[in-house]
Amino acid sequence: MVGVRDASFSVSRGEIFCIMGLSGSGKSTLIRHINRLIEPTSGTIHIEGQNINDLSQKDLRVLRAEKIGMVFQNMALMPHRTVLENVAFGQQVRGHDVKARTQTALRAIKAVELNGWERKYPDELSGGMQQRVGLARAIAADPAILLMDEPFSALDPLIRRQLQDKFMALSAEMKKTTLFITHDPDEAIRIGDRIAIMKDGVLVQIGTPEDIVTNPADDYVADFVAGISKLELISAKKFMEPVAADTQRKGPLDLDAWPEAHPDQSLDQLVDLSIATQHPIIVKIDGKPMGVVTKNALLRGIKGDTAPTGQAA
Amino acid sequence: MGEDQTFNILDPFSSVDFGIADSADGIKQWAISNREVIQPIKTVLNDLIVAIDTGLHAVPPLVMLALIALIAWQAAGARTAVLVGMCLVALGLLDPNAWGLAMTTLAIVIASVIACFVIGLPLGILAAKSDMFEKILRPVLDLMQTIPAFVYLVPVVMLVGIGNVSGVIVTIIFALPPLIRLTSLGIRGVNPSVVEAAQAFGASPRQILVKVELPLATPTILAGVNQTIMLALSMVVIASMISVGGLGNEVLRAMRRPDAGKAIVGGLGIVILAVVLDRISQGLRQSGRDRGHRHWWQGEPVGLALRLIPSRADALPQQAPDLKTTTN
């Protein structure tokens, strides 16, 4: 049986790359190939130009300890170690002395806002806090790469959202190259710079969240993202009508009263603008009109139909 | 091959003789001629037994009683300490000689358990790591546990001679299996995702064993130690047949006389010793998490003593440099 095949992609420095798929689609297997927790049977993995397959066991351990941090769905904290000892584990196995590793661990614990809990044991913490310990452990060694294996899936929705925010804030600050696995499309779209959709061990589509939602590669992807709210994802340029088409229908523009928008503004923002006025919205770059968004276009956009056509008229 | 007997198809076994008993008897000859090989082991074991035995007998009974009660307090709490103390008083009052005999038996048991631990822990770890090794080991362990002790009593005596050392050796044969089994079970039972996490953070197999698997398997391993202690105690009467002293010998001699009173004294002594050792080792087994994450030295009475000496309490091991100063 093949767990993952035909999965070629590259992730650039500082990017958050989400891999989305149902359980059993091979996401976790794929991510474990990056740090060779699972040995690939064929194919190559390069990190900063270095072929990971060629590393000796010793070099591999150095890579795991210094370059790659990993967060697990089931937290996988060590129950016999305190929060501090858990976070310092990677440093400890690298042979750093107590003082140095305590200091780095405390920095990571502070970053996830768990100060004051250093001496507690994992089973004294709530699920959300445990996963924050997991996150702290992953970033303690300041690795360049983060592997997140469904880190927030086991948490309840409110805590999940809080942790997503926390993670996004941290990630904006630390600029780590992140592989983020999830089965939750909302999460992928919220977090990911790019998203790969995986099905039966194959990557069926790779693209930006907007791409995936507006141009799904096949029915499977379309199904997957069907429930996603497009309000935040679709920008004005996707569904505005050319200025010319509008003038043809309704005569010359009476621009003064129209609200103005930028092509990159989201559908959500356009709806806000539109509520305040009877007029269509004019989309401009540097004061130059680029397109028009009528109320009809806005409604079509909300339904996910972005083709700027005049058929409705 | 028994040619003188006529072969009967309905009872073929009585006419066939492969001479297994005779060739197995060769083990005896082999044992006698290989005595020198076992000599270093014999010396080590003997030194160990003598050291423990001398130590236990050198301490005055009342001091020893207090010491064991303190150990019980540390390992299993005040209630167990009281029970253990009362048991030991009862043991001492059984017979004027009972205390000394019990110490001899205790020395043999402790020496056996130490030897079992030294042999059993590595074997248990190997069995946990290798399915192949476990598969080979399992029938051997079954054999060790089920074969009647009298069967290996003779070869061991031929090899080592009578006395405490062979007593310890036959005890090891009988008491070792649960420790190996439970060590393997404990390590195999460690949550694989925790092991995977340790791997993901760059731990080597040795580090995973020492820092993750063994600590998490400790309660199970200590259950094995408890079983081993109990089995070792149950061997003391049989071991006394090869001239091992102590309570077991008392029972054996009473059986020969027959002297029911002496047998009861010896038997009760063994039972009391068993209760004491069981309670202490059960207490050790309780994992740190059940004790509310206190380390063993944080409990009574050592914790109490440490708290009474404030300067020492600040320098507790594991008490890392002050956290508040490093956070800022």
XYZ file of C-alpha atoms in Angstrom:
641
model
C 0.000 0.000 0.000
C 1.208 3.476 -0.815
C 0.604 6.173 1.776
C 1.676 9.168 -0.238
C 2.545 9.421 -3.913
C 2.966 12.107 -6.478
C 3.256 14.807 -3.859
C 5.702 17.386 -5.128
C 5.697 20.864 -3.723
C 8.039 23.465 -2.400
C 7.538 25.800 0.491
C 9.406 29.051 0.570
C 11.030 30.587 3.606
C 8.546 32.077 6.048
C 5.531 30.690 4.248
C 2.661 28.919 5.961
C 1.744 25.988 3.783
C -1.431 24.173 4.728
C -2.074 20.595 3.769
C -5.747 19.816 3.936
C -7.476 16.527 3.515
C -9.747 14.074 5.228
C -8.422 11.594 7.735
C -6.623 8.763 5.989
C -5.656 10.934 3.042
C -1.974 10.699 3.951
C -1.407 14.161 5.416
C 0.252 12.922 8.590
C 2.348 10.446 6.637
C 3.473 13.214 4.320
C 4.515 15.544 7.128
C 6.447 12.780 8.876
C 8.577 12.370 5.792
C 9.908 15.893 6.199
C 11.835 14.971 9.353
C 12.062 11.306 8.387
C 9.973 9.995 11.247
C 8.787 7.863 8.357
C 11.425 6.915 5.820
C 10.404 7.669 2.243
C 10.571 4.638 -0.052
C 11.292 6.859 -3.019
C 11.548 10.512 -3.850
C 13.627 13.242 -2.286
C 13.131 15.953 0.303
C 15.331 19.012 0.319
C 15.623 21.455 3.186
C 17.615 24.564 2.332
C 19.132 22.733 -0.582
C 20.205 19.729 1.459
C 18.854 16.321 0.592
C 17.392 14.961 3.829
C 17.524 11.377 2.606
C 21.335 11.495 2.590
C 21.695 12.430 6.262
C 23.223 9.975 8.715
C 21.208 9.148 11.828
C 23.380 11.505 13.839
C 22.995 14.424 11.423
C 19.301 13.689 11.203
C 18.976 14.034 14.971
C 20.810 17.364 14.835
C 18.465 18.517 12.080
C 15.412 17.465 14.082
C 16.649 19.155 17.228
C 17.833 22.406 15.698
C 16.002 23.014 12.437
C 12.566 21.466 12.818
C 9.988 21.911 15.539
C 6.947 19.685 15.564
C 3.526 19.977 17.155
C 1.266 16.942 17.416
C -2.485 16.539 17.352
C -2.514 14.584 20.603
C 0.042 16.949 22.171
C 2.382 14.034 23.003
C 3.728 15.759 26.086
C 5.775 13.700 28.497
C 3.552 13.099 31.529
C 6.481 12.607 33.894
C 8.037 15.968 33.111
C 6.964 19.438 34.151
C 5.984 22.039 31.568
C 9.483 23.477 31.819
C 11.147 20.082 31.418
C 8.902 19.266 28.467
C 9.742 22.487 26.684
C 13.441 22.044 27.441
C 13.497 18.436 26.212
C 14.949 19.178 22.778
C 17.685 21.291 24.318
C 18.384 18.623 26.896
C 18.937 15.876 24.352
C 21.238 18.218 22.446
C 23.312 18.366 25.625
C 22.784 22.017 26.549
C 23.401 22.710 30.232
C 20.551 23.288 32.660
C 20.919 27.047 32.826
C 20.956 27.625 29.081
C 18.076 25.303 28.357
C 15.987 26.677 31.223
C 16.440 30.129 29.808
C 15.417 29.179 26.264
C 12.518 27.141 27.568
C 11.287 30.028 29.708
C 11.427 32.327 26.704
C 9.273 29.900 24.713
C 6.863 29.473 27.625
C 6.535 33.231 27.837
C 5.853 33.424 24.098
C 2.823 31.151 24.517
C 1.786 33.021 27.667
C 2.136 30.165 30.087
C 4.305 31.965 32.625
C 3.595 30.732 36.103
C 2.822 27.205 34.913
C 6.438 26.059 34.443
C 6.348 23.732 37.450
C 3.010 22.102 36.630
C 2.678 18.703 35.020
C 0.794 18.236 31.729
C -2.161 16.486 33.361
C -2.710 19.540 35.548
C -3.308 21.680 32.450
C -6.365 22.053 30.205
C -6.216 20.780 26.622
C -5.624 24.227 25.194
C -2.822 24.902 27.625
C -1.261 21.529 26.898
C -1.143 22.350 23.229
C 0.445 25.682 24.064
C 3.146 23.694 25.838
C 3.453 21.629 22.651
C 3.855 24.833 20.671
C 6.400 26.196 23.139
C 8.370 22.966 22.882
C 8.381 23.260 19.104
C 9.649 26.841 19.054
C 12.049 26.548 21.998
C 15.068 25.740 19.872
C 14.105 28.545 17.463
C 13.926 26.165 14.496
C 13.551 27.464 10.954
C 10.758 25.025 10.196
C 7.589 24.157 12.052
C 5.663 20.984 11.341
C 2.150 21.207 12.703
C 0.235 17.948 12.569
C -3.386 18.943 13.146
C -2.308 20.871 16.224
C -5.685 22.360 17.077
C -8.056 19.638 15.871
C -8.544 18.041 19.260
C -9.564 21.306 20.923
C -13.013 22.777 21.279
C -13.941 25.540 18.811
C -13.459 28.558 21.060
C -10.043 27.433 22.311
C -9.118 26.418 18.772
C -9.810 29.918 17.520
C -7.818 31.459 20.363
C -4.872 29.215 19.611
C -5.108 29.934 15.891
C -4.911 33.649 16.688
C -2.024 33.025 19.052
C -0.247 30.958 16.453
C -0.806 33.512 13.686
C 0.504 36.306 15.900
C 3.569 34.241 16.829
C 4.142 33.181 13.276
C 3.910 36.750 11.960
C 6.510 37.681 14.520
C 8.860 34.736 14.057
C 8.503 34.135 10.326
C 8.923 30.387 10.497
C 8.461 28.219 7.479
C 5.423 26.206 8.487
C 3.787 23.072 7.231
C 0.364 23.046 8.746
C -1.858 20.029 8.517
C -5.561 20.258 9.074
C -8.823 18.686 8.046
C -10.697 21.897 8.688
C -11.036 24.100 5.565
C -11.841 27.172 7.655
C -8.616 26.720 9.566
C -6.588 26.191 6.408
C -7.988 29.336 4.838
C -7.525 31.376 7.979
C -3.940 30.331 8.494
C -2.454 29.289 5.191
C -0.558 31.425 2.697
C -1.008 28.540 0.314
C -3.095 25.419 0.611
C -2.590 21.955 -0.788
C -5.548 19.614 -0.929
C -4.773 15.968 -0.495
C -6.878 12.985 -1.445
C -5.865 9.338 -1.197
C -2.185 10.222 -0.876
C -2.156 12.564 -3.850
C -2.045 16.355 -3.871
C -4.998 17.320 -6.049
C -4.586 21.083 -5.933
C -2.106 23.613 -4.618
C -2.955 27.291 -4.509
C -3.765 30.356 -2.484
C -6.925 30.198 -0.381
C -8.645 32.448 -2.912
C -7.595 30.193 -5.793
C -8.868 27.097 -4.085
C -12.214 28.617 -3.219
C -12.869 30.371 -6.481
C -11.257 27.888 -8.891
C -11.482 24.434 -7.395
C -9.567 21.935 -9.534
C -12.233 19.252 -9.352
C -15.499 18.312 -7.699
C -13.711 16.903 -4.677
C -12.029 20.222 -3.931
C -15.250 22.093 -4.712
C -17.106 19.894 -2.253
C -14.425 20.412 0.326
C -14.621 24.192 0.230
C -18.359 24.417 -0.451
C -19.214 25.603 3.038
C -16.533 28.278 3.184
C -17.641 31.867 3.534
C -16.170 33.823 0.654
C -16.551 37.203 2.281
C -12.959 37.465 3.446
C -11.407 35.644 0.559
C -12.630 37.246 -2.620
C -11.250 40.652 -3.496
C -12.938 43.341 -5.525
C -10.841 42.708 -8.632
C -12.294 39.248 -8.972
C -15.855 40.288 -9.625
C -15.870 43.946 -10.565
C -17.233 44.808 -13.976
C -15.239 46.870 -16.418
C -16.153 50.529 -16.291
C -16.991 50.524 -19.986
C -19.642 47.819 -19.658
C -21.383 49.769 -16.969
C -21.397 53.053 -18.859
C -22.850 51.319 -21.915
C -25.811 50.174 -19.913
C -26.510 53.149 -17.749
C -24.952 56.115 -19.436
C -22.170 58.315 -18.080
C -20.941 57.777 -14.580
C -21.933 60.080 -11.796
C -18.838 59.292 -9.756
C -18.989 61.911 -7.052
C -21.527 60.148 -4.859
C -20.083 56.643 -5.368
C -18.036 55.069 -2.640
C -14.504 54.123 -3.669
C -12.642 50.880 -3.095
C -9.261 49.311 -3.890
C -9.135 46.155 -6.032
C -7.626 44.179 -3.142
C -10.390 44.987 -0.708
C -12.395 41.972 0.343
C -15.986 41.256 -0.421
C -16.746 41.750 3.251
C -15.443 45.321 3.151
C -17.322 46.034 -0.075
C -20.568 44.892 1.531
C -19.958 47.372 4.349
C -19.375 50.151 1.825
C -22.428 49.224 -0.157
C -24.804 49.212 2.800
C -24.217 52.932 3.324
C -25.235 53.998 -0.190
C -27.671 53.486 -3.062
C -24.910 53.679 -5.639
C -22.602 51.053 -7.022
C -19.002 51.036 -5.817
C -16.236 52.343 -7.993
C -12.960 50.457 -7.785
C -9.883 52.640 -8.248
C -6.121 52.355 -8.286
C -4.333 55.651 -7.620
C -7.482 57.559 -8.416
C -7.919 55.821 -11.786
C -11.229 53.964 -12.137
C -10.643 50.245 -12.757
C -14.103 48.804 -12.408
C -17.533 48.970 -10.966
C -19.178 46.742 -8.394
C -22.943 46.819 -8.592
C -25.218 45.381 -5.956
C -25.920 42.471 -8.286
C -22.227 41.750 -8.646
C -21.885 41.890 -4.903
C -24.635 39.324 -4.421
C -23.108 37.080 -7.083
C -19.766 37.374 -5.312
C -21.307 36.264 -2.023
C -22.712 33.209 -3.767
C -19.255 32.461 -5.155
C -20.082 33.287 -8.773
C -17.312 35.648 -9.721
C -17.647 35.742 -13.515
C -18.076 39.453 -14.349
C -20.816 39.066 -16.940
C -23.684 41.216 -18.024
C -26.060 38.270 -18.310
C -28.079 39.403 -15.338
C -29.216 42.516 -17.166
C 16.504 -48.956 22.914
C 14.728 -51.685 24.857
C 14.997 -54.615 22.392
C 14.175 -57.130 25.114
C 10.609 -55.841 25.325
C 8.110 -56.871 22.714
C 6.568 -54.009 20.799
C 2.877 -53.552 21.480
C 1.000 -51.265 19.086
C -1.549 -50.314 21.749
C 1.112 -49.418 24.276
C 4.092 -48.336 22.199
C 5.629 -46.082 24.827
C 6.660 -48.717 27.319
C 8.812 -50.501 24.754
C 10.582 -47.457 23.405
C 13.394 -45.914 25.425
C 15.494 -43.115 24.007
C 17.489 -42.867 27.201
C 16.680 -39.196 27.731
C 17.067 -39.431 31.470
C 20.507 -41.002 31.106
C 21.773 -38.448 28.645
C 20.247 -35.650 30.691
C 22.164 -37.028 33.618
C 25.234 -36.076 31.610
C 24.426 -32.509 32.616
C 25.517 -33.499 36.070
C 28.909 -34.678 34.819
C 29.205 -31.571 32.714
C 28.341 -29.454 35.720
C 30.955 -31.111 37.892
C 33.682 -30.761 35.291
C 32.839 -27.110 34.644
C 32.916 -25.840 38.170
C 35.772 -23.462 37.461
C 33.763 -21.612 34.843
C 31.147 -20.582 37.348
C 33.705 -19.640 39.997
C 33.806 -15.865 39.350
C 30.018 -15.634 39.439
C 30.028 -17.657 42.601
C 32.515 -15.305 44.222
C 30.553 -12.209 43.284
C 27.270 -13.646 44.531
C 28.882 -14.899 47.695
C 30.422 -11.508 48.461
C 27.075 -9.876 47.872
C 25.222 -12.271 50.174
C 27.844 -12.036 52.896
C 27.855 -8.253 52.771
C 24.060 -7.987 53.020
C 23.843 -10.708 55.657
C 26.557 -9.159 57.813
C 24.978 -5.759 57.449
C 21.520 -6.947 58.437
C 22.817 -8.876 61.434
C 25.095 -6.073 62.606
C 22.227 -3.670 63.163
C 20.466 -4.155 66.531
C 16.933 -5.504 65.979
C 15.145 -2.475 67.371
C 17.171 -0.086 65.221
C 16.557 -2.281 62.185
C 12.843 -2.348 62.996
C 12.756 1.443 63.127
C 14.756 1.662 59.921
C 12.422 -0.662 58.006
C 9.391 1.217 59.348
C 10.934 4.495 58.160
C 11.557 3.001 54.741
C 7.923 1.865 54.653
C 6.821 5.355 55.669
C 8.842 6.881 52.853
C 7.707 4.372 50.270
C 4.097 3.850 51.194
C 2.971 6.323 53.805
C 2.425 6.453 57.557
C -0.369 3.878 57.660
C 1.788 1.228 56.025
C 4.667 2.169 58.317
C 2.507 1.403 61.356
C 1.421 -1.927 59.871
C 5.003 -2.825 58.988
C 6.191 -1.857 62.467
C 3.563 -4.028 64.114
C 4.358 -6.950 61.810
C 8.035 -6.708 62.698
C 7.287 -6.604 66.425
C 5.142 -9.713 65.996
C 7.983 -11.363 64.081
C 10.441 -10.625 66.873
C 8.076 -11.962 69.533
C 7.439 -15.234 67.662
C 10.580 -16.869 68.986
C 13.867 -15.676 70.490
C 15.694 -16.811 67.341
C 13.102 -15.586 64.869
C 14.615 -12.148 64.268
C 18.053 -13.496 63.400
C 16.575 -16.178 61.138
C 14.407 -13.588 59.428
C 17.441 -11.412 58.738
C 19.245 -14.363 57.137
C 16.227 -15.025 54.935
C 15.919 -11.332 54.147
C 19.583 -11.245 53.085
C 19.021 -14.135 50.659
C 15.874 -12.503 49.281
C 17.529 -9.103 48.860
C 20.583 -10.639 47.173
C 18.305 -12.629 44.824
C 16.202 -9.597 43.954
C 19.281 -7.480 43.273
C 20.655 -10.197 40.993
C 17.253 -10.550 39.298
C 17.137 -6.808 38.698
C 20.638 -6.733 37.247
C 19.835 -9.626 34.892
C 16.142 -8.964 34.307
C 16.096 -5.279 33.434
C 18.434 -5.518 30.404
C 16.685 -8.683 29.208
C 13.307 -7.002 29.615
C 14.499 -3.992 27.629
C 15.827 -6.253 24.872
C 12.543 -8.154 24.825
C 10.641 -4.875 24.503
C 12.825 -3.722 21.617
C 12.941 -6.954 19.645
C 9.870 -9.046 18.836
C 12.215 -11.852 17.777
C 14.001 -11.882 21.123
C 10.696 -11.778 22.988
C 9.434 -14.734 20.970
C 12.527 -16.754 21.830
C 12.520 -15.652 25.439
C 8.878 -16.352 26.212
C 9.046 -20.177 26.262
C 12.261 -19.999 28.259
C 10.536 -17.858 30.874
C 7.539 -20.219 30.887
C 9.912 -23.091 31.473
C 11.695 -21.284 34.288
C 8.411 -20.618 36.040
C 6.804 -24.022 35.595
C 9.609 -26.554 35.878
C 9.657 -27.933 39.451
C 12.470 -26.419 41.469
C 13.764 -29.874 42.466
C 14.743 -30.504 38.853
C 17.345 -27.774 38.711
C 18.277 -28.024 42.355
C 20.634 -30.955 41.679
C 22.581 -29.569 38.690
C 22.974 -26.245 40.456
C 24.359 -27.977 43.523
C 26.734 -30.003 41.308
C 27.895 -26.832 39.664
C 28.147 -24.525 42.662
C 27.943 -26.780 45.705
C 25.470 -26.430 48.528
C 25.055 -23.159 50.407
C 23.710 -19.677 50.037
C 25.061 -19.080 46.538
C 23.182 -21.987 45.005
C 20.180 -20.909 47.056
C 20.315 -17.528 45.394
C 20.829 -19.095 41.960
C 17.777 -21.359 42.203
C 15.790 -18.393 43.543
C 16.864 -16.317 40.539
C 15.721 -19.036 38.144
C 12.287 -19.058 39.731
C 11.831 -15.364 40.509
C 13.321 -13.721 37.414
C 10.546 -14.227 34.793
C 7.949 -11.706 36.038
C 10.525 -8.945 36.172
C 11.539 -9.556 32.550
C 7.948 -9.870 31.415
C 6.747 -6.734 33.172
C 9.756 -4.680 32.103
C 9.008 -5.593 28.505
C 5.299 -4.963 29.004
C 5.957 -1.601 30.638
C 8.205 -0.366 27.859
C 5.908 -1.649 25.139
C 3.021 0.091 26.874
C 4.600 3.548 26.678
C 2.450 5.840 24.555
C 4.006 5.634 21.067
C 3.160 9.242 20.294
C 5.313 10.387 23.209
C 8.182 8.299 21.879
C 7.590 9.783 18.447
C 7.695 13.288 19.901
C 11.000 12.499 21.595
C 12.299 11.292 18.239
C 11.029 14.399 16.495
C 13.033 16.533 18.895
C 16.232 14.706 18.106
C 16.521 12.178 20.922
C 18.719 9.158 20.220
C 17.393 5.658 20.925
C 19.401 5.563 24.147
C 18.044 8.920 25.276
C 14.506 7.810 24.470
C 15.039 4.717 26.601
C 16.519 6.536 29.576
C 14.517 9.755 29.539
C 11.153 8.583 28.243
C 10.553 4.855 28.183
C 12.084 3.750 31.477
C 10.561 6.571 33.553
C 7.124 5.922 32.070
C 7.483 2.155 32.466
C 8.655 2.442 36.075
C 5.316 1.608 37.757
C 5.040 -1.578 35.673
C 8.682 -2.494 36.251
C 8.198 -2.031 39.989
C 5.157 -4.318 39.809
C 7.607 -6.841 38.378
C 10.014 -6.199 41.245
C 7.164 -6.790 43.677
C 6.336 -10.103 41.991
C 9.984 -11.101 42.006
C 10.275 -10.359 45.723
C 7.211 -12.498 46.460
C 8.473 -15.406 44.342
C 11.900 -15.171 45.958
C 10.284 -15.477 49.371
C 8.283 -18.472 48.246
C 11.547 -20.226 47.351
C 13.129 -19.984 50.802
C 11.851 -23.355 52.032
C 13.002 -25.168 48.890
C 16.333 -23.338 48.981
C 16.848 -24.494 52.554
C 17.108 -28.055 51.173
C 20.448 -27.076 49.738
C 21.519 -25.795 53.119
C 20.394 -22.215 52.987
C 19.780 -20.942 56.509
C 17.000 -18.800 57.846
C 13.272 -19.207 58.347
C 12.965 -21.717 55.516
C 15.422 -24.023 57.194
C 13.326 -23.818 60.339
C 10.280 -25.068 58.438
C 12.280 -27.826 56.760
C 13.705 -29.076 60.042
C 10.283 -28.993 61.662
C 8.973 -31.105 58.804
C 11.610 -33.770 59.374
C 10.999 -34.068 63.116
C 7.929 -33.501 62.822
C 7.520 -30.427 65.019
C 4.326 -28.504 64.271
C 5.211 -25.647 66.633
C 8.535 -24.951 64.965
C 6.906 -25.167 61.532
C 4.326 -22.584 62.529
C 7.009 -20.232 63.841
C 8.999 -20.536 60.619
C 5.920 -20.339 58.425
C 4.454 -17.314 60.202
C 7.837 -15.630 60.043
C 7.907 -16.061 56.257
C 4.357 -14.751 55.955
C 5.145 -11.668 58.044
C 8.265 -11.003 56.010
C 6.175 -11.352 52.852
C 3.605 -8.839 54.088
C 6.319 -6.349 55.007
C 8.177 -6.656 51.704
C 4.954 -6.617 49.702
C 3.619 -3.455 51.304
C 6.899 -1.602 50.878
C 7.343 -2.598 47.252
C 3.677 -1.916 46.461
C 4.147 1.553 47.880
C 7.153 2.157 45.634
C 5.101 1.088 42.655
C 2.639 3.890 43.049
C 3.633 6.333 40.369
C 4.595 9.905 41.090
C 1.452 11.095 39.370
C -0.738 9.226 41.862
C 1.108 10.908 44.684
C 0.221 14.302 43.295
C 3.498 14.764 41.460
C 5.661 14.746 44.525
C 9.075 13.228 44.192
C 9.825 10.479 46.644
C 12.141 12.653 48.653
C 9.419 15.255 49.067
C 7.245 12.855 51.028
C 7.500 11.986 54.698
C 9.834 11.361 56.506
C 12.722 12.562 54.320
C 10.677 15.548 53.174
C 9.896 16.319 56.795
C 13.557 16.140 57.720
C 14.504 18.318 54.773
C 11.906 20.876 55.730
C 13.215 20.952 59.278
C 16.638 21.905 57.968
C 15.821 25.054 55.967
C 19.272 25.563 54.478
C 19.234 22.092 52.969
C 15.704 22.466 51.672
C 16.772 25.358 49.445
C 19.456 23.261 47.843
C 17.123 20.414 46.914
C 18.174 18.550 43.803
C 16.107 19.390 40.708
C 15.236 22.732 42.225
C 16.432 24.668 39.216
C 17.727 28.229 39.509
C 15.084 30.664 40.659
C 12.531 31.070 37.882
C 11.445 34.622 38.627
C 14.885 36.016 38.013
C 15.366 34.265 34.699
C 12.002 35.227 33.202
C 12.749 38.927 33.259
